[in-house]
Coordinates of C-alpha atoms and ligand atoms in Angstrom, one line a residue:
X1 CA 5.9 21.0 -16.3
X2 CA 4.3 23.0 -13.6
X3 CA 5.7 22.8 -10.2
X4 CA 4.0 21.0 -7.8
X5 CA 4.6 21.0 -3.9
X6 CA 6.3 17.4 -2.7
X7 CA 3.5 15.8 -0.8
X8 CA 3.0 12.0 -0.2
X9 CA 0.0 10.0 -0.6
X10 CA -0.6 5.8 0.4
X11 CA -3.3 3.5 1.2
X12 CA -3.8 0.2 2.6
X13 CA -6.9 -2.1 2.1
X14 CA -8.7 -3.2 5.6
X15 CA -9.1 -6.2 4.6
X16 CA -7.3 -9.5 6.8
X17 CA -4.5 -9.8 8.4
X18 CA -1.7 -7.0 7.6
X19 CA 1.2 -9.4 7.0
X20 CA 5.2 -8.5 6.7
X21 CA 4.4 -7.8 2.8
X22 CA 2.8 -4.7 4.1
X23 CA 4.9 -3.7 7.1
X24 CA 8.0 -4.1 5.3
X25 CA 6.7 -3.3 1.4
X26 CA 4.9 -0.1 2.4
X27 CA 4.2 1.0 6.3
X28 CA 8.2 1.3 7.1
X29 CA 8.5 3.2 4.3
X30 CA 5.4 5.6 4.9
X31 CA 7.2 6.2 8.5
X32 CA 10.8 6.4 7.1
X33 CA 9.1 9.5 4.5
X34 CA 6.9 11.9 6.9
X35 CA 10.6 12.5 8.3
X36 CA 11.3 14.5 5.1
X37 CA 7.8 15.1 3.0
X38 CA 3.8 15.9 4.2
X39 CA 1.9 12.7 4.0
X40 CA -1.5 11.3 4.0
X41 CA -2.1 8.0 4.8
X42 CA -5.8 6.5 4.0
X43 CA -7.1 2.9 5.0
X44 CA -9.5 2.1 1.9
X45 CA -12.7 0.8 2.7
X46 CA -13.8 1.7 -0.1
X47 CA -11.6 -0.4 -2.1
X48 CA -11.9 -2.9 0.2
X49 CA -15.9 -3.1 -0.5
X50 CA -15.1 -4.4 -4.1
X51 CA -15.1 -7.6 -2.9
X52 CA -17.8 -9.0 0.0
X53 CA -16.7 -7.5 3.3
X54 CA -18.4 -8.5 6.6
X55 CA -19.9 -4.8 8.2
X56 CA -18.4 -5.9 11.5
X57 CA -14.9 -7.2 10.4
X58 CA -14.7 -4.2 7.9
X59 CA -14.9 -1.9 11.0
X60 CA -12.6 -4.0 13.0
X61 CA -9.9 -4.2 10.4
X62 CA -10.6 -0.7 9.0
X63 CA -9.3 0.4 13.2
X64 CA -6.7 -2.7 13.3
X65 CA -4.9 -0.8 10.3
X66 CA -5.0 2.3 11.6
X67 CA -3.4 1.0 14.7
X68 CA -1.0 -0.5 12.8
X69 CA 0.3 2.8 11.4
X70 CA 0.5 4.3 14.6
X71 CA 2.0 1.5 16.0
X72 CA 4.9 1.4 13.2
X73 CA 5.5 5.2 14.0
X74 CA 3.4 7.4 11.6
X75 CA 2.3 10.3 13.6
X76 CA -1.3 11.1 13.3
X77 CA -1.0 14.9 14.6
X78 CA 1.6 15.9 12.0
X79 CA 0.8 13.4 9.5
X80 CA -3.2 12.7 7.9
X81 CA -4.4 9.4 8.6
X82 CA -7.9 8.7 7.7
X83 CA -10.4 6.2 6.1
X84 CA -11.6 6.8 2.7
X85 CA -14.9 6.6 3.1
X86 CA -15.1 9.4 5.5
X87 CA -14.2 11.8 2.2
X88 CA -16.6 12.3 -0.2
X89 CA -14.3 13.5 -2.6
X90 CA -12.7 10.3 -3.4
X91 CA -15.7 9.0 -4.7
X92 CA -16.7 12.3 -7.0
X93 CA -13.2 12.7 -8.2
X94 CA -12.9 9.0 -9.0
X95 CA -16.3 8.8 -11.0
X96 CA -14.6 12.2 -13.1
X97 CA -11.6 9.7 -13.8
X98 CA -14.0 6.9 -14.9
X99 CA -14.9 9.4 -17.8
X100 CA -11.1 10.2 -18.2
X101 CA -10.0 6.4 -18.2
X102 CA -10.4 4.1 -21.2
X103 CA -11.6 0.8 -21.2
X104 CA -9.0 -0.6 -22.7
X105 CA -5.9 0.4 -20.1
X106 CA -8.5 -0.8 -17.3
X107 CA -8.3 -4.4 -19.5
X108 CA -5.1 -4.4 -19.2
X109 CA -4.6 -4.6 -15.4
X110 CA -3.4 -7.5 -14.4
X111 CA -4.6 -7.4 -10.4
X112 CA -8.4 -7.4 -12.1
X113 CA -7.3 -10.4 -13.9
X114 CA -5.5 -12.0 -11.0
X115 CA -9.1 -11.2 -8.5
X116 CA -11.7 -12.0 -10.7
X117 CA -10.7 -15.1 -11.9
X118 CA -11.8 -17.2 -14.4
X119 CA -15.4 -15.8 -13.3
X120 CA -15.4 -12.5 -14.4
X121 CA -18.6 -11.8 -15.0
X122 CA -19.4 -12.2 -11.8
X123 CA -16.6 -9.8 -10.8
X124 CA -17.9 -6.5 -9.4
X125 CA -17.7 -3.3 -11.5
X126 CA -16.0 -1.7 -8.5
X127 CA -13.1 -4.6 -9.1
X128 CA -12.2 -3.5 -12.7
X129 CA -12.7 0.3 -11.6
X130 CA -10.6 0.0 -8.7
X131 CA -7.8 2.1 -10.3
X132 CA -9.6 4.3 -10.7
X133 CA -10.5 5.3 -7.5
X134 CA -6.9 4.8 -6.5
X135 CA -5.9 7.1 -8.7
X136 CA -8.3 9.6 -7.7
X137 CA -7.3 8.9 -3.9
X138 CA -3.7 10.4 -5.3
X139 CA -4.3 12.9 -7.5
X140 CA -7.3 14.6 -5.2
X141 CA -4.1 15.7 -2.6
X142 CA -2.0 16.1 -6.4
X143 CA 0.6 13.7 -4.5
X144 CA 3.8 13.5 -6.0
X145 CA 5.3 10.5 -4.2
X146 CA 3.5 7.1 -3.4
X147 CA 5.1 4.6 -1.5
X148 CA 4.0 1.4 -2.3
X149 CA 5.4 -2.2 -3.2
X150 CA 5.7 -3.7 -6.5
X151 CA 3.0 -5.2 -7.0
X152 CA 0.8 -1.6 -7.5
X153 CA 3.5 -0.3 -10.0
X154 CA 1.0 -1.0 -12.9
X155 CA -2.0 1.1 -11.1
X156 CA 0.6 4.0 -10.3
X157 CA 0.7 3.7 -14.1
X158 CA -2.2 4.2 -14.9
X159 CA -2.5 7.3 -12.5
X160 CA 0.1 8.9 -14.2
X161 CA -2.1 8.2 -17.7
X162 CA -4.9 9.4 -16.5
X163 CA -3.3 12.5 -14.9
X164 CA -1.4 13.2 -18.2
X165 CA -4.8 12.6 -20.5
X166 CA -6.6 15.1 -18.1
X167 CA -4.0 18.0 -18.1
X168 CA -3.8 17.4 -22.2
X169 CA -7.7 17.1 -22.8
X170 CA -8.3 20.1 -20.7
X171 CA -5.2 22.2 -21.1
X172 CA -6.7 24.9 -22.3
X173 CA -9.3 25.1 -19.6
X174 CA -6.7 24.4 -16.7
X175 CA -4.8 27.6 -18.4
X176 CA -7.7 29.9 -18.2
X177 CA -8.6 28.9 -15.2
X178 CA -5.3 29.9 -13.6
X179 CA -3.2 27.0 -13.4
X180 CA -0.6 26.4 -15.9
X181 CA 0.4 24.1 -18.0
X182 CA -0.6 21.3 -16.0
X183 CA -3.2 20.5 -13.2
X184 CA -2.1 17.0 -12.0
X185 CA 1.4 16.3 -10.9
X186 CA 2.6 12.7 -12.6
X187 CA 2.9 11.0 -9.7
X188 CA 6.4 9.3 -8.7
X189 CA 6.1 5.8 -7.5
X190 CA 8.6 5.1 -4.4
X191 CA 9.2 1.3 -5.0
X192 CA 12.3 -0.6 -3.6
X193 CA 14.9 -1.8 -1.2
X194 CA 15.1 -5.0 -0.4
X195 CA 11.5 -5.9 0.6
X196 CA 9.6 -4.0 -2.3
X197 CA 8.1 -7.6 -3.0
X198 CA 8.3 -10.0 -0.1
X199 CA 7.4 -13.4 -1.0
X200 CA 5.1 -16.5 1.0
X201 CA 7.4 -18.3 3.5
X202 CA 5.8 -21.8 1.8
X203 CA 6.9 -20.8 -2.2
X204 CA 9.3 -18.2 -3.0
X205 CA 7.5 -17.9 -6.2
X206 CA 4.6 -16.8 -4.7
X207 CA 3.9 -12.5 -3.2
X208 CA 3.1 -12.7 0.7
X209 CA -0.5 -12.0 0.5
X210 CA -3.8 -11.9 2.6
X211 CA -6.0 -14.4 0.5
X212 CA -3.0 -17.6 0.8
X213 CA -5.2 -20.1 2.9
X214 CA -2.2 -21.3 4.2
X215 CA -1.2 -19.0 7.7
X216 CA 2.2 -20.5 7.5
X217 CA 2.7 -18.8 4.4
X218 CA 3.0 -14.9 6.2
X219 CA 3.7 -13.5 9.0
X220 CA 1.1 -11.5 10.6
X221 CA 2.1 -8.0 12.3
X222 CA -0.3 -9.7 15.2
X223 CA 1.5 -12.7 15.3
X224 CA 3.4 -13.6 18.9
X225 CA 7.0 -14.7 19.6
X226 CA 5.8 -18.2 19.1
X227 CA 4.0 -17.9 16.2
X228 CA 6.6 -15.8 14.3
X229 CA 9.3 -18.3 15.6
X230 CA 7.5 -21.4 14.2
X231 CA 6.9 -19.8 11.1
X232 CA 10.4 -18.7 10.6
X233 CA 11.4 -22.2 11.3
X234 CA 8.7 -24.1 9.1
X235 CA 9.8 -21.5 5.9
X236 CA 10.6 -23.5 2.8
X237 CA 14.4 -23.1 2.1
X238 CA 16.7 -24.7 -0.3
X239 CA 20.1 -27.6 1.1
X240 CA 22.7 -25.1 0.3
X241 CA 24.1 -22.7 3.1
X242 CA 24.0 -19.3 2.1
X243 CA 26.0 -17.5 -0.8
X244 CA 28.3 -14.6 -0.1
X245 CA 27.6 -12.8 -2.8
X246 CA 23.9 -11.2 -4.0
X247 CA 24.4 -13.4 -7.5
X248 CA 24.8 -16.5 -5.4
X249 CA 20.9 -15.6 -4.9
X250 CA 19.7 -16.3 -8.4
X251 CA 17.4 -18.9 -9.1
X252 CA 17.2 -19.5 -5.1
X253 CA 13.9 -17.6 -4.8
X254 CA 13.4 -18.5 -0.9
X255 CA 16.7 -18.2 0.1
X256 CA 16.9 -14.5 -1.7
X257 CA 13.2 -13.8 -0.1
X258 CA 14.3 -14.9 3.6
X259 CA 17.7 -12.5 2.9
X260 CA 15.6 -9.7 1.5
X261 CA 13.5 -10.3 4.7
X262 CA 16.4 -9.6 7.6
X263 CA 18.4 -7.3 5.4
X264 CA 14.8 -4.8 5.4
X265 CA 14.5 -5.7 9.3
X266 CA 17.9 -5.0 10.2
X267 CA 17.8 -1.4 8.1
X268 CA 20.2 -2.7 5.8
X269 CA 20.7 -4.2 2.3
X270 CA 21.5 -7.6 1.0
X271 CA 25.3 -7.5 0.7
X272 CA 25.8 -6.9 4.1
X273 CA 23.3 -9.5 5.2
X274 CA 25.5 -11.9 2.9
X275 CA 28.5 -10.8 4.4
X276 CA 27.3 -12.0 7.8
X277 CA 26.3 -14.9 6.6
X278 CA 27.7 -16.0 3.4
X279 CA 28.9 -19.7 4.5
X280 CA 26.2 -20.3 7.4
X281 CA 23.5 -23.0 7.0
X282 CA 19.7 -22.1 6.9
X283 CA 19.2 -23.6 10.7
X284 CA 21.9 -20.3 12.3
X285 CA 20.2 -17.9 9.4
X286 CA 16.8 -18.8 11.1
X287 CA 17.9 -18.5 14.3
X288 CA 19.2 -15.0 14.0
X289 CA 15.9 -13.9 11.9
X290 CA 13.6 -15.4 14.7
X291 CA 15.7 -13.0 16.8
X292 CA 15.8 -10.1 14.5
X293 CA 11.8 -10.6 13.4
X294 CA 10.7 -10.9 17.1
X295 CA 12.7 -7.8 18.2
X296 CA 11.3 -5.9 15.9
X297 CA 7.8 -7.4 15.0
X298 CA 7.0 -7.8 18.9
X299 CA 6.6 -4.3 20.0
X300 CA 4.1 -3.3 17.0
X301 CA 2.3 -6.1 17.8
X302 CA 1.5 -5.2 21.3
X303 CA 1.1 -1.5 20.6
X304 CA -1.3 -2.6 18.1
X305 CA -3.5 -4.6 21.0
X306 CA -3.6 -1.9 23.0
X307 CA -4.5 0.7 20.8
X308 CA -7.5 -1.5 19.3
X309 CA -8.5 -1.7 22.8
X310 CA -10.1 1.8 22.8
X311 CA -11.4 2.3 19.4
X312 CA -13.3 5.4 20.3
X313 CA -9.4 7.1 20.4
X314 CA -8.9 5.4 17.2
X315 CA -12.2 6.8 15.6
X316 CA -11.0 10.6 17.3
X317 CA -7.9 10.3 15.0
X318 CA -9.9 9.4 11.9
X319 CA -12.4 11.8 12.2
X320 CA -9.9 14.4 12.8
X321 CA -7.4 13.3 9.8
X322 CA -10.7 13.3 7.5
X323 CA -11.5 16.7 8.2
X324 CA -8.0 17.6 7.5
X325 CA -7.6 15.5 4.2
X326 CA -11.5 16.9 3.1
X327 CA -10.2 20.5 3.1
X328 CA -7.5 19.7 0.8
X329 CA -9.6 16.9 -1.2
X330 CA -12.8 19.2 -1.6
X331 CA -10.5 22.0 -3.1
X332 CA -9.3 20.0 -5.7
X333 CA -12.9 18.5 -7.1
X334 CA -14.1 22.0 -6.6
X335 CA -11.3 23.2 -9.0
X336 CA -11.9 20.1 -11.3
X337 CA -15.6 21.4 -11.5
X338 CA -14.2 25.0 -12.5
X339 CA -12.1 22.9 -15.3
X340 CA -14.8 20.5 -16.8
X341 CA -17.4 23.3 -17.0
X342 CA -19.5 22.1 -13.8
X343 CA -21.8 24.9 -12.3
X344 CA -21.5 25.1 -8.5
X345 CA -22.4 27.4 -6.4
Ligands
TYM1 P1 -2.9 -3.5 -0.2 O1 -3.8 -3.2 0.9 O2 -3.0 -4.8 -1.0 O3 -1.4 -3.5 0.3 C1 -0.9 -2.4 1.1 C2 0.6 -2.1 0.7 O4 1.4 -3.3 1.0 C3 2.1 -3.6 -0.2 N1 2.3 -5.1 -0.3 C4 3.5 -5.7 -0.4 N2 4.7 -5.2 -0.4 C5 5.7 -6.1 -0.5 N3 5.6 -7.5 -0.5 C6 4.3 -8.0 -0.5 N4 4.1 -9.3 -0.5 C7 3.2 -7.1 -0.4 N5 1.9 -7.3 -0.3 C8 1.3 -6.0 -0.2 C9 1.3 -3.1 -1.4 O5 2.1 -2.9 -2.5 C10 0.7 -1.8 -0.8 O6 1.7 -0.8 -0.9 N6 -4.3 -0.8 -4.1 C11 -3.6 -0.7 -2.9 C12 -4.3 0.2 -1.9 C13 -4.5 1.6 -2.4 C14 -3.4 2.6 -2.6 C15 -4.1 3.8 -3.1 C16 -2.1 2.6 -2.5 C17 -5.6 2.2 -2.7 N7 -5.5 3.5 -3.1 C18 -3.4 4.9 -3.4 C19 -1.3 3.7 -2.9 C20 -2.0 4.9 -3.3 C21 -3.7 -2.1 -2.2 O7 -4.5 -2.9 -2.5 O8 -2.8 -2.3 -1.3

């Protein structure tokens, strides 16, 4: 395959509360990779619209995550951070991939099934089209890497299908219009650690997500001292202290989410969380991850606050990382055009 230069792309939804799913699934790993790689970081209101979105939260949250980024570390001069909608591109390219895409591997998605419901006919198009505009937010900066946590594995699939499809329907195209074997890089998903799928604090059994009516269930990136400390406390845990080895974990699904939890705030991995701990009942455990969460949680939070308290600085950033992610964006529809036999001027 063609080479392609190593760049990282990832996006977050502005929609509710960013919860420690996110931080610890996908925002400490955007931060931990602009060390080594060129990233862009989008919040998706776009994708966010696919369901009903009040105007005014939609603006608030679409700031509150960029202030989260910050806030974890991601550097807005060197890195691009920028909201979707702000780049037209995403939307062109991402109709072109609704012509590349087949019905059928869109069926298959199980987060469509999971949204809509048993109502889905009353499901927007935008919801079962959603990957496709996800892939086109990756493969319009031809990103090679995309941090995300588990639960997008299937769509980063489907990127790669639709990426593969296009470089083999139009190879001969891409080849006579100067690029090689292949115009789309197949995109490498960077999934893992101990936190690639953190799980509600009520039911092990259940992913951390926005949408659980119950607050108790997640800990919000906003949340105080108090607020993360009662939650910690309240989490559902098993009567057994904790194993000392990883397989002691098994079938224990809140006390391997809660280990998973301190091991990704500490930096480290499960072993060595069990090797702390192995032997200790729930009520020290939770004491030291009230500790650990608040230590680390605490100073985001704040940042947060404050940079959401002058959104016009916030707005400078994202206009400034969408002109910066539009000249690489535009390039590649314009070269897409060139490819599918568009005429532009
Ligand atoms: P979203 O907004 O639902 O979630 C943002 C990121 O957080 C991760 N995440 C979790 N990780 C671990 N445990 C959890 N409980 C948990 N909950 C959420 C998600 O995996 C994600 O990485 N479709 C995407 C947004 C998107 C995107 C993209 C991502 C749009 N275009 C292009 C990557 C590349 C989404 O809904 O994420």
């Amino acid at each position: 395959m063609a080479a392609f230069s190593e760049r990282v792309f990832s996006g977050v939804q502005p929609t509710g509360n960013l919860h420690l799913g996110n931080y610890l699934g996908a925002i400490t790993r955007f931060v931990a990779l602009q060390e080594r790689y060129d990233c862009v970081y989008c919040v998706v209101d776009m994708h966010a619209i696919t369901v009903p979105q009040d105007p005014t939260e939609l603006r608030r949250q679409t700031r509150e995550v960029t202030a989260a980024f910050i806030a974890s570390g991601i550097d807005p001069v060197r890195q691009i951070v920028f909201n979707q909608s702000q780049v037209g591109a995403h939307a062109e390219l991402g109709w072109i991939f609704n012509c590349v895409a087949r019905m059928g591997w869109l069926s298959r998605m199980t987060q469509f099934k999971e949204k809509a419901g048993k109502d889905r006919e009353n499901a927007s198009v935008g919801l079962f089209d959603y990957p496709c505009l996800m892939a086109a937010d990756i493969l319009a900066y031809k990103a090679t890497h995309v941090p995300v946590g588990e639960d997008q594995k299937q769509h980063l699939e489907l990127t790669r299908d639709i990426a593969g499809k296009f470089n083999n329907d139009f190879s001969a195209s891409i080849a006579s219009n100067g690029h090689g074997e292949a115009f789309f890089p197949l995109t490498e998903p960077v999934i893992g650690g101990p936190a690639a799928r953190v799980m509600s604090l009520r039911d092990g059994t259940k992913k951390m997500s926005k949408s659980d009516p119950s607050d108790y269930s997640r800990i919000n990136l906003t949340d105080d001292a108090d607020a993360i400390a009662q939650k910690i406390r309240k989490a559902k845990t098993d009567a057994e202290p904790l194993p000392s080895e990883e397989a002691g974990l098994a079938r224990r699904p809140e006390a391997d989410n809660l280990v998973g939890i301190y091991a990704a705030l500490a930096g480290a991995e499960k072993p060595a969380v069990l090797g702390e701990f192995g032997g200790a009942q729930f009520s020290t455990f939770k004491g030291a991850l009230v500790d650990l969460a608040v230590e680390k949680l605490g100073p985001i939070g704040a940042e947060m606050n404050r940079l959401v308290a002058d959104p016009g600085h916030i707005d400078r950033v994202l206009a400034n990382g969408a002109a910066r992610a539009a000249a690489i964006a535009d390039r590649t529809v314009a070269e897409v055009k060139d490819i599918l036999g568009m005429v532009r001027s």
